[in-house]
Amino acid sequence: MPTIPDLISDLRGRHRAASQGGGERFRIRHAERGKMFVRDRIEFLLDPATAFLELSPLAAYGMYGGEVPGAGIVTGIGVVRGRSCMIIANDATVKGGSFFAETVRKHARAQEIAQAHRLPCLYLVDCGGAFLPEQDRVFPDKDHFGGAFWRQCQMSASGIPQISVVFGGCTAGGAYIPALSDQVIMVRETGRIHLGGPPIVKAAINEVVDGNTLGGAEMHTNVSGVSDHLAEDEEGALRKLRELVGYLEPGMPSDPPQASAPPAADAGTPAEFAQIDLKRPTDTRAMIRSLVDGSDFSEFKPDYGATLVCGFAHIHGYPVGILANDGVLFSESALKGAHFIELCDQRHIPLLFLQNITGFMVGTDAERGGIAKHSAKLVYAVSNARVPKYTVITGGSYGAGNYGMCGRGFRPRFLFSWPNARIATMSPDVAATVVTDLRRASLKSPASKDEIAELDRRTRAQFTEQSDPYYATARLWDDGIIEPDQTRDVMGLCLALSAAEPRETGPRPVYRM
């Protein structure tokens, strides 16, 4: 069985591989065209010595034969001229920057985060539009490519700046990213925008034209007016983008209300409390102390509903209310969680859910004790909390426990996973037991021992594969897999983004039902 250091080393290796984009052959061709690599563009753009919180770097991992690393796009939050910005950058070494279904989801997720935090969106565009063989998964539906343009229009209308730099060919849908932006910079020679590229023009109206004449940077800056600024090279374009951001309304995250303090020297590190075997208990309170400022944790109702640990702490100086699993959720745990969420909501304290949950308690006693109603109270409280919510899956995330602990469906601002995490309706062992028992009870012909064994094997294999954290992150069920020891810094960045938001002052829901 691998160790946590093994999983961390494996995670770093996968991140390194994904950062290489489409591979050496395509990187060489990209460089021969005089173009910077996507991460070099981002590094040039950001303020020196500032952090970049990359989102979903392993999107599409293992899909499409491994040919679409990172879903062909890099997204993340960084500081430009002192202003926190969302950066959305195509990687043209991956299928020419074309959009797959996961590319669309990653692009849209970045916009969703930007909208929630009112972050300017900086688009580094090098995009071939939709990947045509996947058009049915990219083009027509509400949450497909068109949704990204709709969201871009909505943000611009609400005063969230949208600025694009065009580095390469932007065809069809890709052309709308700069066209819908508030300001556009194009790079001479390599930057192009056209709703229909030369092949489409030839097929549609039998006109033969080259890409530069049709939609080059000089034409769009001097003739059509689609572009606002012409840059001689990529570095010049990025310098111009930094200049434009410098004239935006200031928007750095608010300073924390108190000074940051590292966890106590003897508190250990979060990685020490991560479990490979999710059947083994974790010292939840010790794990929390390894994450929070000064290892100070003021626990709420420590002697009631003990399988859900709740309490107040600070991370990098920002207050946070923490809910962390320490076993299956009973009725008492659910009621305690709902009560604690009410307090945090009343006091404008963000919520951090640390998920390691098999689910809510089942059985005759639990049902007679009203587990269905009490678990629903926790779900209601999570759904209606108005303060920012954040989730980290530190172990298992199974069944309705995922819902009660603010899974993806409950709209946390960010959701990250550790490399030992698992997420599914149930564990492979439980799934195999349920499915084989159902087959034995089926009205079909009696199942043979060999059939039951094969059904057991297939079910375990399916749930093992589909609960793997890389399966989840490839499909953007989280915002990325992070190392346990990165959790404190990642959460500090996330909390800083929302710290300056105005507080809601209207009536707040009551959860103590």
CSV table of N, CA, C and O in Angstrom, one decimal, residues 12-50:
chain,number,residue,atom,x,y,z
A,12,ARG,N,2.8,15.4,-7.6
A,12,ARG,CA,3.7,16.3,-8.2
A,12,ARG,C,4.2,15.9,-9.6
A,12,ARG,O,4.3,16.8,-10.5
A,13,GLY,N,4.4,14.6,-9.8
A,13,GLY,CA,4.8,14.1,-11.1
A,13,GLY,C,3.7,14.4,-12.1
A,13,GLY,O,3.9,14.8,-13.3
A,14,ARG,N,2.4,14.1,-11.7
A,14,ARG,CA,1.3,14.3,-12.7
A,14,ARG,C,1.2,15.8,-13.0
A,14,ARG,O,0.8,16.2,-14.1
A,15,HIS,N,1.4,16.7,-12.0
A,15,HIS,CA,1.3,18.1,-12.2
A,15,HIS,C,2.4,18.6,-13.2
A,15,HIS,O,2.2,19.4,-14.1
A,16,ARG,N,3.6,18.0,-13.0
A,16,ARG,CA,4.7,18.4,-13.9
A,16,ARG,C,4.4,17.9,-15.3
A,16,ARG,O,4.6,18.7,-16.3
A,17,ALA,N,3.9,16.7,-15.5
A,17,ALA,CA,3.6,16.2,-16.8
A,17,ALA,C,2.5,17.1,-17.5
A,17,ALA,O,2.6,17.4,-18.7
A,18,ALA,N,1.4,17.5,-16.7
A,18,ALA,CA,0.4,18.3,-17.3
A,18,ALA,C,0.9,19.7,-17.7
A,18,ALA,O,0.4,20.2,-18.7
A,19,SER,N,1.9,20.2,-17.0
A,19,SER,CA,2.4,21.5,-17.3
A,19,SER,C,3.1,21.6,-18.6
A,19,SER,O,3.4,22.7,-19.1
A,20,GLN,N,3.5,20.4,-19.1
A,20,GLN,CA,4.2,20.4,-20.4
A,20,GLN,C,3.2,20.5,-21.6
A,20,GLN,O,3.7,20.4,-22.8
A,21,GLY,N,2.0,20.6,-21.4
A,21,GLY,CA,1.0,20.8,-22.4
A,21,GLY,C,1.0,19.6,-23.4
A,21,GLY,O,1.0,18.4,-23.0
A,22,GLY,N,1.0,19.9,-24.7
A,22,GLY,CA,0.8,18.9,-25.7
A,22,GLY,C,2.0,18.0,-25.9
A,22,GLY,O,1.9,17.1,-26.8
A,23,GLY,N,3.1,18.2,-25.3
A,23,GLY,CA,4.3,17.4,-25.4
A,23,GLY,C,5.4,18.1,-26.2
A,23,GLY,O,5.2,19.2,-26.8
A,24,GLU,N,6.5,17.5,-26.3
A,24,GLU,CA,7.7,18.1,-26.8
A,24,GLU,C,7.6,18.5,-28.3
A,24,GLU,O,8.0,19.6,-28.7
A,25,ARG,N,7.0,17.7,-29.1
A,25,ARG,CA,6.9,18.0,-30.5
A,25,ARG,C,6.1,19.3,-30.7
A,25,ARG,O,6.4,20.2,-31.5
A,26,PHE,N,4.9,19.4,-30.0
A,26,PHE,CA,4.1,20.6,-30.2
A,26,PHE,C,4.7,21.8,-29.5
A,26,PHE,O,4.5,22.9,-29.9
A,27,ARG,N,5.4,21.6,-28.4
A,27,ARG,CA,6.1,22.7,-27.8
A,27,ARG,C,7.2,23.3,-28.7
A,27,ARG,O,7.4,24.5,-28.8
A,28,ILE,N,7.9,22.4,-29.4
A,28,ILE,CA,8.9,22.9,-30.3
A,28,ILE,C,8.3,23.7,-31.5
A,28,ILE,O,8.8,24.8,-31.8
A,29,ARG,N,7.2,23.2,-32.0
A,29,ARG,CA,6.5,23.9,-33.1
A,29,ARG,C,6.0,25.3,-32.6
A,29,ARG,O,6.1,26.3,-33.3
A,30,HIS,N,5.5,25.3,-31.4
A,30,HIS,CA,5.0,26.5,-30.8
A,30,HIS,C,6.1,27.6,-30.7
A,30,HIS,O,5.9,28.7,-31.0
A,31,ALA,N,7.2,27.1,-30.2
A,31,ALA,CA,8.4,28.0,-30.0
A,31,ALA,C,8.9,28.5,-31.3
A,31,ALA,O,9.3,29.7,-31.4
A,32,GLU,N,8.9,27.6,-32.3
A,32,GLU,CA,9.4,28.0,-33.7
A,32,GLU,C,8.5,29.1,-34.3
A,32,GLU,O,9.0,29.9,-35.1
A,33,ARG,N,7.3,29.3,-33.8
A,33,ARG,CA,6.4,30.3,-34.3
A,33,ARG,C,6.7,31.6,-33.5
A,33,ARG,O,5.9,32.6,-33.7
A,34,GLY,N,7.7,31.6,-32.6
A,34,GLY,CA,8.0,32.8,-31.9
A,34,GLY,C,7.0,33.1,-30.7
A,34,GLY,O,6.9,34.2,-30.3
A,35,LYS,N,6.3,32.1,-30.2
A,35,LYS,CA,5.3,32.3,-29.2
A,35,LYS,C,5.8,31.8,-27.9
A,35,LYS,O,6.5,30.8,-27.8
A,36,MET,N,5.4,32.5,-26.8
A,36,MET,CA,5.7,32.0,-25.5
A,36,MET,C,4.7,30.9,-25.1
A,36,MET,O,3.6,30.8,-25.5
A,37,PHE,N,5.2,30.1,-24.1
A,37,PHE,CA,4.4,29.0,-23.6
A,37,PHE,C,3.4,29.6,-22.6
A,37,PHE,O,3.7,30.7,-22.0
A,38,VAL,N,2.3,29.0,-22.4
A,38,VAL,CA,1.2,29.6,-21.7
A,38,VAL,C,1.6,30.0,-20.2
A,38,VAL,O,1.2,31.1,-19.7
A,39,ARG,N,2.3,29.1,-19.6
A,39,ARG,CA,2.7,29.4,-18.2
A,39,ARG,C,3.8,30.5,-18.1
A,39,ARG,O,3.8,31.3,-17.2
A,40,ASP,N,4.6,30.6,-19.2
A,40,ASP,CA,5.5,31.8,-19.2
A,40,ASP,C,4.8,33.1,-19.4
A,40,ASP,O,5.2,34.1,-18.9
A,41,ARG,N,3.7,33.1,-20.2
A,41,ARG,CA,2.9,34.3,-20.4
A,41,ARG,C,2.3,34.7,-19.0
A,41,ARG,O,2.3,35.9,-18.7
A,42,ILE,N,1.8,33.7,-18.3
A,42,ILE,CA,1.2,34.1,-17.0
A,42,ILE,C,2.2,34.6,-16.0
A,42,ILE,O,2.0,35.6,-15.3
A,43,GLU,N,3.4,33.9,-16.0
A,43,GLU,CA,4.5,34.4,-15.1
A,43,GLU,C,4.9,35.8,-15.4
A,43,GLU,O,5.2,36.6,-14.5
A,44,PHE,N,5.0,36.1,-16.7
A,44,PHE,CA,5.4,37.5,-17.2
A,44,PHE,C,4.3,38.5,-16.7
A,44,PHE,O,4.7,39.6,-16.4
A,45,LEU,N,3.1,38.1,-16.8
A,45,LEU,CA,2.0,39.0,-16.5
A,45,LEU,C,1.9,39.3,-15.0
A,45,LEU,O,1.6,40.5,-14.6
A,46,LEU,N,2.1,38.3,-14.1
A,46,LEU,CA,1.9,38.5,-12.7
A,46,LEU,C,2.9,39.4,-12.0
A,46,LEU,O,4.1,39.5,-12.5
A,47,ASP,N,2.5,40.0,-10.9
A,47,ASP,CA,3.5,40.8,-10.1
A,47,ASP,C,4.5,39.9,-9.6
A,47,ASP,O,4.2,38.7,-9.2
A,48,PRO,N,5.8,40.3,-9.5
A,48,PRO,CA,6.9,39.4,-9.0
A,48,PRO,C,6.6,39.0,-7.6
A,48,PRO,O,6.1,39.7,-6.8
A,49,ALA,N,7.0,37.7,-7.3
A,49,ALA,CA,7.0,37.2,-6.0
A,49,ALA,C,5.5,37.1,-5.4
A,49,ALA,O,5.4,37.2,-4.2
A,50,THR,N,4.5,37.0,-6.2
A,50,THR,CA,3.2,36.8,-5.8
A,50,THR,C,2.7,35.4,-6.1
A,50,THR,O,3.2,34.8,-7.0
